């Protein structure tokens, strides 16, 4: 307990780093993933703007990057992080790489939930003269908003987990804190303090996401 008391400033600094990386990655991955998902959805065969070439290329890109283990992606994406954010190591670089990796998974989630929208609803909008983009933004996305919120909640929980591995590129956060001050220094109490706070973050995110999704789906 005495060692944990000594490390309280580092502990809360690590907690803030985890929140920063998660927020950064969610914004970046959320925007990129939404764009990827929309492209996959509208260009698929029978989609709102079906385009075989674009659909095949988009699926190839997603299918190539999505299966790469994150621990490997962290290392491979360092040069890109250096080119975009100016550094290849550190909290911002780690957050950038996490967001980039998450974008491909988010893209699939967005595509799957948009595809689940009833074809009858889409056809009804078409019959009323709505164009592809109007159908997308006024029918497809609003109809799938509740499940999309749950999907993004799932990804946000995964992002918190991914920040624990960002320590490999000097990302900091609670994962790095638990490893450096807990595991390596044989201080189980320090390690478990970090683990418990990560669990609390995950629980809060899941609870808020579920409540928001339920509220949206009741409308």
Short mmCIF file of C-alpha atoms in Angstrom, two decimals:
data_model
loop_
_atom_site.label_atom_id
_atom_site.label_comp_id
_atom_site.label_asym_id
_atom_site.label_seq_id
_atom_site.Cartn_x
_atom_site.Cartn_y
_atom_site.Cartn_z
CA UNK A 1 0.00 0.00 0.00
CA UNK A 2 2.87 2.33 0.77
CA UNK A 3 4.27 1.90 -2.74
CA UNK A 4 0.86 2.67 -4.26
CA UNK A 5 0.60 5.84 -2.19
CA UNK A 6 3.98 6.94 -3.55
CA UNK A 7 2.77 6.37 -7.10
CA UNK A 8 -0.58 8.19 -6.86
CA UNK A 9 0.55 11.11 -9.09
CA UNK A 10 1.82 8.68 -11.74
CA UNK A 11 -1.33 6.59 -11.37
CA UNK A 12 -3.72 9.45 -12.11
CA UNK A 13 -1.46 10.76 -14.87
CA UNK A 14 -1.67 7.30 -16.46
CA UNK A 15 -5.47 7.36 -16.08
CA UNK A 16 -5.62 10.68 -17.93
CA UNK A 17 -3.36 9.28 -20.65
CA UNK A 18 -5.72 6.34 -21.07
CA UNK A 19 -8.71 8.68 -21.39
CA UNK A 20 -6.80 10.89 -23.86
CA UNK A 21 -5.73 7.98 -26.06
CA UNK A 22 -9.21 6.45 -25.99
CA UNK A 23 -10.92 9.74 -26.89
CA UNK A 24 -8.42 10.55 -29.64
CA UNK A 25 -8.69 7.05 -31.10
CA UNK A 26 -12.50 7.07 -30.92
CA UNK A 27 -12.78 10.35 -32.83
CA UNK A 28 -10.24 9.32 -35.47
CA UNK A 29 -11.40 5.72 -35.79
CA UNK A 30 -15.06 6.72 -35.58
CA UNK A 31 -14.85 9.20 -38.44
CA UNK A 32 -12.67 7.01 -40.66
CA UNK A 33 -14.71 3.90 -39.82
CA UNK A 34 -17.99 5.65 -40.59
CA UNK A 35 -16.63 6.74 -43.98
CA UNK A 36 -15.34 3.22 -44.72
CA UNK A 37 -18.63 1.64 -43.65
CA UNK A 38 -20.67 4.00 -45.81
CA UNK A 39 -18.47 3.28 -48.83
CA UNK A 40 -18.82 -0.47 -48.26
CA UNK A 41 -22.61 -0.13 -47.88
CA UNK A 42 -23.48 2.15 -50.78
CA UNK A 43 -21.16 0.49 -53.34
CA UNK A 44 -22.05 -3.13 -52.55
CA UNK A 45 -24.04 -5.08 -55.17
CA UNK A 46 -27.61 -3.82 -54.95
CA UNK A 47 -26.50 -0.85 -52.84
CA UNK A 48 -27.62 2.75 -53.11
CA UNK A 49 -24.76 3.58 -55.47
CA UNK A 50 -23.51 0.17 -56.51
CA UNK A 51 -19.99 0.23 -57.95
CA UNK A 52 -18.22 -3.09 -58.37
CA UNK A 53 -14.70 -1.65 -58.69
CA UNK A 54 -14.93 0.59 -55.63
CA UNK A 55 -16.66 -2.17 -53.63
CA UNK A 56 -13.97 -4.73 -54.45
CA UNK A 57 -11.13 -2.32 -53.67
CA UNK A 58 -12.73 -1.19 -50.39
CA UNK A 59 -13.28 -4.77 -49.27
CA UNK A 60 -9.70 -5.71 -50.20
CA UNK A 61 -8.30 -2.86 -48.10
CA UNK A 62 -10.47 -3.71 -45.08
CA UNK A 63 -9.83 -7.45 -45.38
CA UNK A 64 -6.09 -6.83 -45.61
CA UNK A 65 -5.65 -4.57 -42.59
CA UNK A 66 -8.38 -5.84 -40.27
CA UNK A 67 -6.85 -9.27 -39.48
CA UNK A 68 -3.39 -7.87 -38.63
CA UNK A 69 -2.75 -8.48 -34.90
CA UNK A 70 -2.73 -5.14 -33.12
CA UNK A 71 0.62 -5.81 -31.49
CA UNK A 72 2.15 -6.05 -34.98
CA UNK A 73 0.12 -3.14 -36.33
CA UNK A 74 1.55 -0.95 -33.56
CA UNK A 75 5.05 -1.45 -34.94
CA UNK A 76 4.18 -1.40 -38.65
CA UNK A 77 2.20 1.85 -38.40
CA UNK A 78 4.92 3.80 -36.58
CA UNK A 79 6.33 5.43 -39.75
CA UNK A 80 2.83 6.57 -40.74
CA UNK A 81 2.23 7.97 -37.26
CA UNK A 82 5.53 9.85 -37.50
CA UNK A 83 4.51 11.31 -40.86
CA UNK A 84 1.03 12.36 -39.72
CA UNK A 85 1.39 13.43 -36.07
CA UNK A 86 5.12 14.16 -36.10
CA UNK A 87 6.21 11.41 -33.70
CA UNK A 88 6.41 7.65 -33.89
CA UNK A 89 6.35 6.99 -30.15
CA UNK A 90 4.42 8.46 -27.25
CA UNK A 91 0.81 8.93 -26.24
CA UNK A 92 -0.35 10.77 -29.36
CA UNK A 93 1.35 8.29 -31.68
CA UNK A 94 -0.22 5.41 -29.78
CA UNK A 95 -3.66 7.02 -29.95
CA UNK A 96 -3.27 7.62 -33.70
CA UNK A 97 -2.31 3.99 -34.35
CA UNK A 98 -5.16 2.71 -32.18
CA UNK A 99 -7.66 4.88 -34.04
CA UNK A 100 -6.31 3.75 -37.40
CA UNK A 101 -6.53 0.07 -36.44
CA UNK A 102 -10.05 0.52 -35.06
CA UNK A 103 -11.29 2.25 -38.23
CA UNK A 104 -11.36 -1.00 -40.21
CA UNK A 105 -13.36 -2.85 -37.54
CA UNK A 106 -15.72 0.11 -37.20
CA UNK A 107 -16.18 0.15 -40.97
CA UNK A 108 -17.43 -3.43 -40.91
CA UNK A 109 -19.72 -2.71 -37.97
CA UNK A 110 -21.23 0.31 -39.74
CA UNK A 111 -21.71 -1.70 -42.94
CA UNK A 112 -23.39 -4.60 -41.13
CA UNK A 113 -25.84 -2.38 -39.26
CA UNK A 114 -26.72 -0.38 -42.36
CA UNK A 115 -27.32 -3.59 -44.32
CA UNK A 116 -29.68 -4.77 -41.56
CA UNK A 117 -32.10 -1.90 -42.30
CA UNK A 118 -35.31 -3.31 -43.77
CA UNK A 119 -35.23 -3.29 -47.60
CA UNK A 120 -38.89 -2.31 -47.52
CA UNK A 121 -38.04 0.97 -45.82
CA UNK A 122 -35.39 1.70 -48.43
CA UNK A 123 -37.75 0.87 -51.29
CA UNK A 124 -40.45 3.07 -49.80
CA UNK A 125 -38.04 6.00 -49.72
CA UNK A 126 -37.04 5.32 -53.32
CA UNK A 127 -40.69 5.20 -54.35
CA UNK A 128 -41.14 8.67 -52.85
CA UNK A 129 -38.34 9.97 -55.09
CA UNK A 130 -35.53 10.16 -52.55
CA UNK A 131 -32.01 9.99 -53.98
CA UNK A 132 -29.26 7.65 -52.72
CA UNK A 133 -27.61 10.13 -50.35
CA UNK A 134 -30.91 11.36 -48.98
CA UNK A 135 -31.93 7.75 -48.30
CA UNK A 136 -28.59 7.13 -46.59
CA UNK A 137 -28.71 10.12 -44.24
CA UNK A 138 -32.46 10.37 -43.59
CA UNK A 139 -33.48 6.71 -43.64
CA UNK A 140 -30.63 4.16 -43.39
CA UNK A 141 -28.50 5.83 -40.72
CA UNK A 142 -31.41 6.97 -38.50
CA UNK A 143 -33.00 3.50 -38.72
CA UNK A 144 -29.77 1.83 -37.64
CA UNK A 145 -28.74 4.46 -35.08
CA UNK A 146 -29.48 2.38 -31.98
CA UNK A 147 -27.47 -0.66 -33.11
CA UNK A 148 -24.72 1.68 -34.35
CA UNK A 149 -24.43 3.18 -30.87
CA UNK A 150 -24.08 -0.32 -29.41
CA UNK A 151 -21.46 -1.11 -32.04
CA UNK A 152 -19.48 2.02 -31.23
CA UNK A 153 -19.78 1.18 -27.52
CA UNK A 154 -18.29 -2.23 -28.20
CA UNK A 155 -15.42 -0.61 -30.10
CA UNK A 156 -14.87 1.96 -27.35
CA UNK A 157 -14.46 -0.85 -24.82
CA UNK A 158 -11.97 -2.49 -27.21
CA UNK A 159 -10.09 0.82 -27.53
CA UNK A 160 -9.62 0.96 -23.76
CA UNK A 161 -8.15 -2.54 -23.93
CA UNK A 162 -5.91 -1.54 -26.86
CA UNK A 163 -4.43 1.38 -24.91
CA UNK A 164 -2.93 -1.20 -22.55
CA UNK A 165 -0.73 -2.39 -25.43
CA UNK A 166 0.23 1.11 -26.53
CA UNK A 167 3.02 1.05 -23.94
CA UNK A 168 5.10 -0.82 -26.52
CA UNK A 169 5.46 2.45 -28.42
CA UNK A 170 5.81 4.56 -25.29
CA UNK A 171 2.09 5.28 -25.25
CA UNK A 172 1.76 5.37 -21.48
CA UNK A 173 -1.64 4.86 -19.89
CA UNK A 174 -2.82 2.47 -17.20
CA UNK A 175 -1.58 -0.57 -19.08
CA UNK A 176 1.97 0.74 -19.16
CA UNK A 177 1.65 1.82 -15.51
CA UNK A 178 0.57 -1.68 -14.47
CA UNK A 179 3.39 -3.26 -16.42
CA UNK A 180 6.20 -0.91 -15.34
CA UNK A 181 5.33 -0.25 -11.70
CA UNK A 182 3.34 -3.39 -10.95
CA UNK A 183 4.45 -6.42 -12.94
CA UNK A 184 8.13 -5.58 -13.42
CA UNK A 185 8.62 -4.38 -9.85
CA UNK A 186 6.64 -7.26 -8.31
CA UNK A 187 3.99 -4.95 -6.82
CA UNK A 188 0.66 -6.79 -7.31
CA UNK A 189 -1.34 -4.12 -5.46
CA UNK A 190 -0.11 -1.44 -7.87
CA UNK A 191 -0.96 -3.65 -10.84
CA UNK A 192 -4.43 -4.45 -9.53
CA UNK A 193 -5.18 -0.79 -8.85
CA UNK A 194 -4.64 -0.08 -12.55
CA UNK A 195 -6.69 -3.12 -13.56
CA UNK A 196 -9.61 -2.11 -11.34
CA UNK A 197 -9.68 1.41 -12.78
CA UNK A 198 -9.64 0.03 -16.34
CA UNK A 199 -12.59 -2.22 -15.40
CA UNK A 200 -14.43 0.81 -13.98
CA UNK A 201 -13.86 2.75 -17.22
CA UNK A 202 -15.15 -0.18 -19.28
CA UNK A 203 -18.22 -0.61 -17.04
CA UNK A 204 -19.12 3.09 -17.27
CA UNK A 205 -18.72 3.15 -21.05
CA UNK A 206 -20.82 0.00 -21.50
CA UNK A 207 -23.54 1.28 -19.18
CA UNK A 208 -23.78 4.70 -20.83
CA UNK A 209 -23.69 3.24 -24.35
CA UNK A 210 -26.43 0.72 -23.56
CA UNK A 211 -28.66 3.36 -22.00
CA UNK A 212 -28.21 5.74 -24.92
CA UNK A 213 -28.95 2.98 -27.44
CA UNK A 214 -32.12 2.00 -25.58
CA UNK A 215 -33.25 5.62 -25.48
CA UNK A 216 -32.72 6.01 -29.23
CA UNK A 217 -34.45 2.73 -30.12
CA UNK A 218 -37.55 3.66 -28.07
CA UNK A 219 -38.24 6.72 -30.20
#
